[in-house]
Amino acid sequence: MPERLAEMLLDLWTPLIMLWITLPPCIYMAPMNQSQLLTSGSPLELNRLSEEQRVLNRSKRGWVWNQMFVLEEFSGPEPILVGRLHTDLDPGSKKIKYILSGDGAGTIFQINDITGDIHAIKRLDREEKAEYTLTAQAVDWETNKPLEPPSEFIIKVQDINDNAPEFLNGPYHATVPEMSILGTSVTNVTATDADDPVYGNSAKLVYSILEGQPYFSIEPETAIIKTALPNMDREAKEEYLVVIQAKDMGGHSGGLSGTTTLTVTLSDVNDNPPKFAQSLYHFSVPEDVVLGTAIGRVKANDQDIGENAQSSYDIIDGDGTALFEITSDAQAQDGIIRLRKPLDFETKKSYTLKVEAANIHIDPRFSSRGPFKDTATVKIVVEDADEPPVFSSPTYLLEVHENAALNSVIGQVTARDPDVTASPIRFSIDRHTDLERQFNINADDGKITLATPLDRELSVWHNITIIATEIRNHSQISRVPVAIKVLDVNDNAPEFASEYEAFLCENGKPGQVIQTVSAMDKDDPKNGHYFLYSLLPEMANNPNFTIKKNEDNSLSILAKHNGFNRQKQEVYLLPIVISDSGNPPLSSTSTLTIRVCGCSSDGVVQSCNVEAYVLPIGLSMGALIAILACIILLLVIVVLFVTLRRHKNEPLIIKDDEDVRENIIRYDDEGGGEEDTEAFDIATLQNPDGINGFLPRKDIKPDLQFMPRLQKRVARRSITGCCMKKKTVENSDFNEQRPALQKEKRGY
């Protein structure tokens, strides 16, 4: 087959080549332009040109001859003739040699240096290199001297349809909403062809669908894929595989083709309503279930996905709408029924609810498909459970007067067993809330009594907790708070609000307010406090002071006259009777101390002591205090001086750690050391005072001998080497015997 194709091409090209060689350069594109020929030709040859040739030569100068063409992929038995170079200087005497240089010269293209024929000796591929630039020159055969300047020309490789179209980005994926109308654009694809798009139809592509009909179609030239059927349903089929072909040569027979795949996915739209799996649901729940507990779940299925399948659940009807609620689980897409109020088996044993599931996101384009919601019936059966006692009230408020008698009934709490069995109830007080045990309760009827006296002034409120326990099941208990308010009775007399002390100026005026006092009462009457003030009956006509009640429930004490003198009387005591408005009223007597003081002209108190009158004029209190401090300091110095002198005259007393004392006696002998027990009596060392005297040495008579006294003695023991001397002197005669002792020391 290749040989046959080569022969056909050769038969086709041979006449054309011959024609191209024989025609003028402007037609067959000779390698040498006319200007070169004219330049290189002689005047004689020029004159031989006919007029027609001259016209042609003149017009030839404006043509571009420097292009040659060669067919790609040609593989004949002989090299393919591309073209021929020729110059008018060549008379045919074979004295001219043609030289070829440039791209592929000698390797791809060869030239016959005599005839100027150019042949392609290798198979060419336009997709690898589309054109070659070469340079031709005519030289003298013998001298190789250029006969003409070099001429550059191009050999272009002509394209043949040797490349099939390719989809470089395939395979493709696209998405289109389900239920789309006919002709909805899905996507577009693109194929490329490596052949020359300018020359022929080798790169002209036409698209078609090989697989995927009748669902999709494609535009032959633009490759836009569209839906070919309306209302494709994702729930019926979600994914489609489309095979697309691209064919060159305009789709004609003999063209090359390439294919790719397109996966089309139908995206979901909300075109399906929710639907309950069953029309009736049954649930049971104990009556003592905790509030908020999930009782059951209902689910409405939706063929859509994602947010198009989301539904909200509601209770739209039934006899338990107040006791139950339903919430939506976004993950599981179901409805959870929960308890919102307590159940009572004894009151109602079953409930019926009507629940509805409705799509949240509704597409108005498909509203004609009907309501996007569904309903179902839910029956809930309440199961009996052993419940704890129930008090008649969630809280109790009791009141009692603070003077209530012991064991009197304050109030009562009641409770019952809500179960059918109706177990008896026992009542008790949680003693953690009544640590002082001020209250008791009757275990059978729940009456609360007073155990200890109450005092409202100490505590107004008492909060206790009552426990109710089933007798048949002690594990069933209930608690209720009981608040007990202590009511006030008038059991406290009023008294001064604080300890008052009034100051009266000697230069005060009659009617001057000395002091304003107020009263307080620990009681708390309903209408507030109202006090009455009065003087004692025997002092009603007090000559010095009078009282006046103020609007703010206080009392002002006023002076009746002036001329008070603190030298005559420094302090006045004014008893005041204070009464409350209770029933019966209580009263008390409080005494106000009024002190007479010296004041300045503007009424400022300066001194309230009588001794201030005997002070020297011009000597202030600070100066007197300083003088007194100096006197005390001098007395302390004198006492210290006398004490030191007395200690100086006392005899020397030496105490060792063990308080061992003995009389000092002089002996004119040498002792036997510590082991000599015959030289002295060891009892003297153990008991320095002796019994009522001392014990002298038995073997030697001392020089000096004094009778021991009862006073304390000083013992000194001197040891040199192994010898010991003893000396004894009475404490009282120590100073008198000092010379003798010194003499004895020198002799020793």
C-alpha positions in Angstrom: 0.0 0.0 0.0 2.7 2.6 0.8 4.4 1.7 -2.5 1.2 2.2 -4.4 0.6 5.6 -2.7 4.1 6.6 -3.5 3.7 5.7 -7.2 0.4 7.7 -7.3 2.0 10.7 -5.7 5.0 10.4 -8.0 2.8 10.3 -11.1 0.9 13.3 -9.8 3.9 15.4 -8.9 6.2 14.6 -11.9 4.2 16.8 -14.5 3.9 19.5 -11.9 7.6 19.5 -11.2 8.4 19.6 -14.9 6.0 22.4 -15.5 7.4 24.3 -12.5 10.9 23.9 -13.9 10.1 25.1 -17.4 7.9 28.0 -16.5 9.4 31.5 -15.6 10.4 31.9 -12.0 7.4 33.8 -11.0 5.3 30.8 -11.9 7.4 27.8 -11.0 9.4 29.7 -8.3 12.8 29.2 -9.7 15.6 29.6 -7.2 17.2 32.5 -8.9 15.3 35.8 -9.1 15.3 37.9 -12.2 17.4 40.6 -10.7 20.1 38.1 -10.2 19.7 36.8 -13.7 19.9 40.2 -15.1 22.9 41.0 -13.1 24.7 37.9 -13.9 23.6 37.8 -17.6 25.4 39.5 -20.5 23.9 42.3 -22.5 23.8 40.0 -25.5 21.6 37.6 -23.7 19.4 40.4 -22.6 18.9 41.6 -26.1 17.8 38.2 -27.2 14.8 38.3 -24.8 11.6 38.9 -26.5 9.3 41.7 -25.6 7.0 39.3 -23.9 9.8 38.0 -21.8 10.7 41.5 -21.0 7.3 42.2 -19.8 7.3 39.0 -17.8 10.8 39.8 -16.4 9.7 43.2 -15.3 6.6 41.9 -13.6 8.7 39.0 -12.2 10.8 41.3 -10.1 7.8 41.9 -7.7 7.2 38.1 -7.0 8.5 36.1 -4.1 10.0 32.9 -5.4 11.8 31.7 -2.3 9.4 29.0 -1.2 9.2 25.3 -2.0 6.9 22.6 -0.7 7.3 18.9 0.2 4.7 16.4 1.3 5.1 15.1 4.8 5.2 11.4 5.6 6.3 10.5 2.0 8.2 7.3 1.9 8.8 6.3 -1.7 11.5 4.0 -3.1 13.4 7.0 -4.4 14.2 10.4 -2.8 11.4 12.8 -3.5 12.2 15.7 -5.8 11.5 19.0 -4.0 12.6 21.5 -6.6 15.4 22.6 -9.0 17.8 25.5 -8.8 18.8 27.2 -12.1 20.5 30.3 -13.2 20.6 32.0 -16.6 24.4 31.9 -16.4 24.3 28.2 -16.9 24.6 27.5 -20.7 24.6 23.8 -20.1 28.3 23.5 -20.3 28.5 22.0 -16.8 30.9 24.8 -15.7 28.5 25.9 -12.9 28.1 24.1 -9.6 25.2 24.5 -7.2 25.8 24.6 -3.4 23.1 24.1 -0.7 23.4 25.0 3.0 21.1 25.7 5.9 18.5 23.6 7.9 18.8 19.9 7.0 21.3 20.5 4.1 23.1 17.3 3.4 21.1 15.3 6.0 17.5 15.8 5.0 17.9 17.6 1.7 20.5 16.9 -1.0 21.2 18.9 -4.2 22.6 17.8 -7.5 25.5 20.2 -7.9 25.2 20.0 -11.7 21.5 20.1 -12.4 20.4 21.9 -9.1 17.8 19.3 -8.3 16.9 19.2 -4.6 15.7 15.9 -3.1 14.3 15.0 0.3 16.1 11.9 1.5 14.3 11.4 4.8 10.7 11.1 5.8 9.4 14.4 7.1 6.8 15.2 9.8 5.2 18.6 9.8 4.2 18.2 13.4 7.9 18.0 14.3 9.1 20.8 12.0 6.9 22.6 9.6 9.6 24.5 7.5 13.3 24.6 6.7 15.3 27.6 5.8 18.2 27.0 3.3 20.6 29.0 1.2 21.5 28.3 -2.4 24.5 29.6 -4.4 26.0 29.1 -7.9 29.8 28.9 -8.1 32.3 28.2 -10.7 33.0 24.5 -11.1 36.7 24.9 -11.3 37.5 27.9 -9.2 34.5 27.7 -6.7 34.2 31.4 -7.0 30.6 32.6 -6.5 29.0 33.6 -9.7 26.0 35.1 -7.8 25.3 36.3 -4.3 23.7 33.5 -2.1 19.9 33.3 -2.2 17.8 32.2 0.8 14.7 30.2 0.4 12.2 28.1 2.5 11.0 24.6 2.1 7.6 24.1 3.8 6.3 20.6 4.8 2.8 20.2 3.5 0.4 18.5 5.9 -1.5 15.3 5.5 -4.1 13.9 7.9 -1.9 11.7 10.0 -3.1 12.8 13.5 -6.3 11.8 15.2 -8.2 14.3 17.4 -7.5 14.1 21.2 -9.5 15.1 24.3 -6.7 16.4 26.5 -8.9 17.2 29.5 -11.0 14.0 29.4 -12.7 12.1 30.9 -15.2 14.8 31.9 -17.7 15.1 34.8 -20.7 17.4 34.8 -23.8 18.0 36.9 -27.3 19.0 35.9 -30.3 19.4 38.1 -32.9 16.7 37.8 -36.2 17.6 36.3 -34.5 20.0 34.0 -36.3 21.1 30.8 -35.4 19.9 27.3 -32.2 21.5 25.9 -30.6 22.4 29.3 -26.9 22.9 28.8 -24.8 20.4 30.7 -21.2 21.2 29.7 -19.0 21.5 26.7 -15.9 19.5 25.7 -12.9 20.3 23.5 -10.7 18.1 21.3 -7.5 19.1 19.6 -5.9 17.9 16.3 -2.2 18.2 15.7 -2.6 18.6 11.9 -2.5 21.9 10.1 -5.7 23.8 10.7 -5.1 26.0 7.7 -4.3 23.5 5.0 -7.2 21.2 4.0 -9.7 19.7 6.5 -7.2 17.6 8.4 -8.0 19.6 11.6 -11.6 20.4 11.0 -13.5 18.5 13.8 -17.0 17.4 14.1 -18.5 16.1 17.4 -21.1 13.3 17.9 -22.4 11.1 20.7 -21.7 7.4 20.4 -23.3 6.4 23.7 -25.8 8.3 26.0 -28.7 8.8 23.7 -31.6 9.6 23.9 -30.8 11.4 27.2 -28.3 13.9 25.8 -27.3 15.6 22.6 -24.2 17.5 21.4 -23.7 20.4 19.1 -21.5 19.0 16.2 -19.2 22.1 15.9 -19.2 23.7 19.4 -19.3 20.4 21.4 -22.0 21.7 23.8 -23.8 18.9 25.5 -27.5 19.4 26.3 -30.3 17.4 27.8 -32.3 15.6 25.1 -35.1 14.5 27.4 -37.1 16.6 29.9 -37.8 15.8 33.5 -35.1 13.3 34.1 -35.7 12.0 37.7 -32.7 11.5 40.0 -34.6 9.1 42.1 -35.0 6.9 39.0 -31.4 7.2 37.8 -28.8 9.4 39.2 -25.8 9.0 36.9 -25.3 8.7 33.1 -22.3 7.8 31.0 -21.9 9.6 27.7 -19.3 8.6 25.0 -18.4 11.6 22.8 -16.5 11.3 19.5 -14.5 14.0 17.6 -13.7 13.3 13.9 -11.5 15.3 11.6 -11.9 15.9 7.8 -15.2 17.6 8.7 -16.6 14.2 9.7 -16.3 12.7 6.3 -15.4 9.2 5.5 -11.7 8.5 5.9 -11.3 11.0 8.7 -9.5 10.1 11.9 -11.5 10.2 15.2 -10.9 10.3 19.0 -13.3 9.6 21.9 -13.8 10.6 25.5 -16.3 9.9 28.3 -18.6 12.3 30.1 -20.2 11.3 33.4 -23.3 13.3 34.0 -24.8 13.3 37.6 -28.3 14.6 38.2 -28.3 16.9 41.3 -31.2 16.7 43.6 -34.2 19.1 43.8 -37.0 19.0 46.2 -39.5 17.2 44.0 -40.7 14.6 46.6 -42.8 15.1 49.7 -41.9 13.4 53.0 -43.8 10.2 53.8 -44.3 8.4 57.1 -43.2 4.8 57.1 -46.4 3.9 59.0 -49.6 5.7 59.6 -50.0 4.6 63.3 -47.3 4.5 66.0 -47.7 3.0 69.5 -45.6 4.0 72.5 -45.8 3.3 76.3 -44.3 5.3 79.1 -44.3 5.0 82.9 -46.1 7.7 84.7 -43.0 8.6 86.8 -40.8 9.3 83.9 -38.6 12.4 84.2 -39.7 15.5 82.3 -37.8 15.9 79.0 -37.3 12.1 78.5 -37.7 10.8 74.9 -40.7 8.6 74.7 -40.4 7.6 71.1 -39.3 8.5 67.6 -41.3 8.8 64.3 -39.7 9.2 60.9 -41.0 10.5 57.6 -38.9 9.2 54.7 -38.0 11.6 51.8 -36.5 10.3 48.5 -34.7 13.6 48.2 -31.3 14.1 49.8 -29.5 16.9 51.7 -31.5 19.9 52.7 -34.3 18.9 50.3 -35.0 16.0 52.6 -35.1 18.0 55.8 -38.4 18.0 57.5 -39.9 19.7 60.6 -42.2 17.8 63.0 -45.1 19.2 64.8 -48.0 18.0 67.0 -51.1 19.4 65.2 -53.9 17.7 67.1 -54.7 15.3 69.9 -55.6 15.2 73.6 -51.9 15.3 74.8 -50.7 18.5 73.1 -50.1 20.1 76.4 -48.2 17.2 77.9 -46.0 16.2 75.0 -43.8 17.9 72.5 -41.9 16.8 69.4 -38.5 18.0 68.2 -36.6 17.3 65.0 -33.3 15.4 64.9 -31.3 17.1 62.1 -28.9 14.1 61.8 -31.4 11.2 61.8 -34.1 13.3 60.1 -36.8 11.9 62.5 -39.1 13.4 65.2 -38.5 12.8 68.9 -41.5 12.8 71.2 -40.7 14.1 74.7 -42.6 14.6 77.9 -43.1 18.2 78.9 -45.5 17.8 81.9 -45.9 15.1 84.5 -48.2 12.1 83.8 -50.7 10.6 86.2 -51.9 7.1 85.6 -54.8 7.5 88.0 -56.0 10.5 86.1 -55.5 9.4 82.4 -54.1 6.2 81.1 -53.6 7.0 77.3 -53.2 9.8 74.9 -53.6 10.2 71.1 -51.5 12.6 69.1 -51.5 13.6 65.4 -48.1 14.5 64.2 -47.1 16.2 60.9 -43.8 16.2 58.9 -43.3 19.0 56.4 -40.4 19.9 54.2 -38.4 22.9 55.3 -37.1 23.9 51.9 -39.8 23.9 49.2 -39.1 24.5 45.6 -42.0 26.6 44.1 -41.4 25.1 40.7 -42.7 21.8 41.9 -45.5 23.1 44.2 -48.0 21.6 41.8 -46.9 18.1 42.8 -48.9 18.5 46.0 -48.3 19.4 49.6 -44.8 18.5 50.7 -45.9 17.1 54.1 -47.5 14.0 55.7 -49.3 13.1 58.9 -49.4 10.1 61.2 -51.2 9.1 64.4 -49.3 8.4 67.7 -50.9 6.5 70.6 -49.2 6.8 74.0 -50.2 4.4 76.8 -49.3 5.5 80.4 -48.1 2.7 82.7 -48.7 2.7 86.4 -45.7 3.2 88.7 -45.3 3.4 92.5 -45.2 7.1 93.1 -44.0 8.9 96.2 -46.5 10.8 98.4 -47.9 14.1 97.1 -48.4 17.0 99.4 -51.5 19.1 99.1 -49.3 22.2 98.5 -45.8 22.6 97.0 -44.9 24.9 100.0 -46.5 25.9 103.3 -46.5 29.2 105.1 -47.5 29.1 108.8 -47.7 31.9 111.4 -47.4 31.8 115.2 -47.2 34.4 117.9 -44.0 34.5 119.8 -45.8 34.1 123.1 -47.5 30.9 121.9 -47.8 28.1 124.5 -45.6 25.1 124.2 -47.2 22.1 122.4 -49.7 24.4 120.8 -50.6 23.5 117.2 -49.0 25.9 114.7 -50.4 24.4 111.5 -50.8 21.2 109.5 -49.5 19.6 106.3 -51.3 16.9 104.4 -50.1 14.4 101.8 -51.5 11.3 100.0 -50.3 8.3 98.0 -51.4 9.0 94.4 -51.3 5.2 93.6 -54.3 3.0 93.5 -53.1 1.2 96.6 -53.3 4.5 98.7 -50.6 3.6 101.2 -50.8 5.4 104.6 -48.4 8.2 105.2 -46.1 9.0 108.1 -44.8 12.5 108.6 -41.5 13.6 110.1 -39.3 16.7 110.4 -35.9 16.8 108.7 -33.8 17.7 111.8 -31.0 19.1 109.6 -33.4 22.0 109.1 -34.4 22.2 112.8 -31.2 21.7 114.7 -32.6 23.3 117.9 -35.7 21.1 117.8 -38.1 24.0 118.2 -40.9 22.1 116.4 -42.5 18.7 116.5 -45.0 17.0 114.1 -47.6 14.4 114.6 -46.5 11.4 112.5 -50.1 10.5 111.6 -52.0 13.7 110.8 -49.0 16.1 110.1 -49.9 18.7 112.8 -46.9 20.8 113.7 -46.6 21.9 117.3 -44.3 24.2 119.2 -41.5 22.5 121.2 -39.5 25.5 122.6 -40.4 29.1 123.2 -40.0 31.5 120.4 -38.6 35.0 120.4 -39.3 37.1 117.3 -36.6 39.5 118.3 -34.0 36.7 117.9 -35.5 35.1 114.7 -38.5 36.1 112.7 -38.5 33.2 110.2 -38.0 29.5 110.7 -37.6 27.2 107.7 -38.1 23.5 108.1 -38.6 20.6 105.8 -41.3 18.0 106.3 -40.8 14.5 105.1 -43.7 12.2 104.0 -43.0 8.5 103.8 -45.2 5.7 102.5 -45.7 3.1 105.3 -45.8 0.2 102.8 -42.8 1.3 100.9 -40.3 3.3 102.8 -38.3 4.1 99.7 -41.1 6.4 98.5 -40.7 9.7 100.2 -41.5 13.3 99.5 -40.3 16.6 101.0 -42.0 19.9 101.3 -40.6 23.2 102.7 -42.5 24.9 105.5 -41.8 28.5 106.3 -42.9 29.6 109.9 -43.2 33.3 110.6 -43.1 34.4 114.2 -45.6 37.2 114.9 -44.7 40.0 117.2 -46.3 40.7 120.6 -45.6 43.6 122.8 -43.1 42.0 125.2 -40.3 44.6 125.1 -40.3 48.0 126.7 -38.8 51.0 124.9 -35.5 52.4 125.9 -33.0 55.0 124.8 -31.5 54.3 121.4 -28.0 54.8 122.8 -26.2 56.0 126.0 -26.8 59.7 126.0 -24.7 62.3 127.9 -25.8 65.9 127.7 -23.6 69.0 128.2 -25.1 72.2 129.6 -23.3 75.5 129.3 -23.1 77.7 132.4 -23.8 80.7 130.2 -26.8 79.0 128.5 -30.1 80.6 128.0 -33.5 79.6 129.3 -35.4 77.4 126.8 -32.2 76.3 125.1 -32.3 72.7 123.8 -29.7 70.7 125.8 -30.0 67.3 124.1 -32.3 65.5 121.7 -32.8 61.8 122.4 -34.7 59.0 120.6 -36.0 55.7 121.8 -36.0 52.2 120.3 -38.2 49.2 120.8 -37.3 45.6 119.8 -40.9 44.9 119.0 -42.3 45.5 115.6 -45.9 46.8 115.7 -48.0 46.8 112.6 -48.5 50.6 112.6 -45.0 51.5 113.5 -43.5 52.8 116.8 -45.1 55.7 118.7 -43.5 56.6 122.0 -44.7 58.7 124.9 -42.2 60.6 127.1 -42.7 61.9 130.6 -40.8 62.7 133.7 -41.2 60.8 136.9 -44.3 61.9 138.8 -42.2 63.1 141.8 -40.1 65.2 139.3 -42.9 66.5 137.2 -42.2 70.0 138.4 -38.5 69.9 137.8 -37.1 73.4 138.5 -34.2 73.0 136.1 -35.3 71.1 133.1 -38.3 70.3 131.0 -39.0 68.0 128.0 -40.7 68.5 124.6 -42.0 65.7 122.2 -40.9 66.2 118.6 -42.8 65.1 115.4 -40.2 62.6 114.5 -40.9 60.5 117.6 -37.8 62.0 119.4 -37.6 64.1 122.6 -35.8 67.4 123.3 -34.6 68.4 126.8 -34.6 72.1 127.5 -33.1 74.3 130.3 -35.7 76.2 132.3 -33.3 78.9 133.5 -29.7 80.2 133.2 -27.1 80.7 135.8 -26.0 77.1 136.2 -22.7 76.8 138.1 -20.6 73.7 138.1 -19.0 74.7 141.4 -22.4 74.3 143.0 -23.5 71.2 141.1 -21.5 69.6 138.3 -23.9 66.8 137.2 -27.7 66.5 137.0 -29.5 63.2 136.6 -32.9 63.5 134.8 -35.0 60.2 134.8 -37.3 60.0 131.7 -40.2 57.6 131.4 -40.7 56.1 127.9 -43.9 54.3 127.0 -44.9 52.5 123.8 -48.3 52.2 122.1 -48.7 48.4 122.5 -51.6 46.6 124.0 -51.0 46.6 126.9 -48.4 49.4 126.8 -45.0 48.9 128.2 -42.7 51.5 129.6 -39.2 51.9 131.1 -37.3 54.7 132.8 -34.0 55.8 131.3 -31.8 58.4 133.1 -30.1 61.2 131.2 -26.9 62.5 132.6 -26.5 66.3 132.2 -23.0 67.7 132.9 -22.5 71.4 133.5 -19.5 72.8 131.4 -17.7 76.0 130.7 -18.4 77.2 127.2 -17.2 79.9 125.0 -19.4 82.8 124.0 -20.6 81.0 120.9 -21.6 77.9 122.9 -18.7 75.7 122.3 -17.9 73.4 125.3 -14.4 74.0 126.6 -14.2 72.3 130.1 -16.5 70.3 132.2 -14.2 69.7 135.3 -14.5 71.7 138.6 -10.7 71.6 139.1 -10.3 73.9 136.1 -11.2 76.8 138.5 -8.2 76.3 140.8 -5.6 76.2 138.1 -3.2 79.2 137.9 -4.3 81.7 135.4 -2.4 81.4 132.2 -1.2 77.8 132.8 -2.6 75.4 130.3 -3.4 71.8 130.8 -0.5 70.6 128.6 1.9 72.6 130.7 0.6 71.0 133.9 1.0 67.5 132.4 4.6 68.3 131.4 5.5 69.5 134.9 3.9 66.4 136.4 5.9 64.1 134.1 9.2 65.9 135.1 8.4 65.3 138.8 7.8 61.6 138.2 11.0 61.3 136.3 13.0 62.9 139.1 11.4 60.5 141.7 12.4 57.5 139.5 16.0 58.7 139.3 16.2 59.1 143.1 14.8 55.7 143.7 17.3 54.1 141.3 20.2 55.9 143.0 19.2 54.8 146.5 18.8 51.2 145.3 22.2 51.1 143.7 23.9 52.4 146.9 22.2 49.7 149.0 23.4 47.0 146.7 27.0 48.4 146.8 27.2 47.9 150.6 26.0 44.3 150.6 28.6 41.5 151.1 29.9 39.5 148.2 27.9 36.5 147.4 29.1 33.9 145.0 26.9 31.1 143.8 28.0 28.2 141.8 25.8 26.1 139.6 25.0 23.6 142.2 24.5 26.1 145.0 27.1 24.2 147.2 28.5 26.4 150.0 30.9 25.6 152.9 32.7 27.6 155.6 36.2 28.7 154.7 38.7 27.5 157.3 42.5 27.8 157.2 44.6 24.8 158.0 48.5 24.6 158.0 48.7 21.3 156.4 48.7 19.8 153.0 45.8 17.8 152.0 45.9 14.3 150.6 44.1 15.3 147.5 40.7 14.2 146.4 41.1 10.8 147.8 41.9 12.0 151.3 38.6 11.5 153.2 40.1 11.8 156.7 41.2 15.4 156.4 37.7 16.8 156.3 34.2 15.9 156.8 32.4 15.3 153.5 29.0 16.1 155.2 30.1 19.7 155.4 30.2 19.9 151.6 26.9 18.1 151.2 25.2 20.4 153.9 27.0 23.8 154.1 24.7 25.1 156.8 25.0 22.2 159.0 22.4 21.5 161.6 22.8 24.7 163.6 26.5 25.2 163.2 29.5 23.8 161.4 31.7 20.8 161.8 35.4 21.7 162.1 38.4 19.4 161.5 38.9 16.8 164.1 42.6 16.3 163.9 44.0 19.9 163.8 43.0 23.0 165.7 42.4 26.0 163.5 44.1 29.4 164.1 40.9 31.3 163.9 37.6 29.9 164.9 34.3 31.6 164.6 30.9 30.3 165.5 28.7 29.8 162.5 25.6 31.9 162.1 22.4 31.3 160.4 23.2 33.7 157.7 24.2 32.5 154.2 27.8 31.8 153.7 30.1 32.0 150.8 32.1 28.9 150.0 35.2 29.0 148.0 37.3 26.1 147.2 40.9 26.5 145.9 42.8 23.5 144.6 46.4 23.7 143.4 47.7 20.4 142.1 46.8 17.8 144.6 46.6 20.2 147.6 43.5 21.9 149.1 43.2 24.8 151.6 40.0 25.9 153.3 39.1 29.3 154.6 36.0 30.3 156.5 34.8 33.8 157.3 31.4 34.9 158.5 29.5 37.0 156.1 28.8 39.8 158.5 32.5 40.1 159.5 33.9 39.8 156.0 35.2 43.3 155.8 36.8 43.2 159.2 38.7 40.0 158.4 39.9 41.2 154.9 43.5 42.2 156.1 44.0 38.9 157.9 42.8 37.0 154.8 45.2 39.0 152.6 48.1 38.2 155.0 47.2 34.6 155.0 47.1 34.6 151.2 50.6 36.0 151.1 51.9 33.4 153.6 50.3 30.7 151.5 
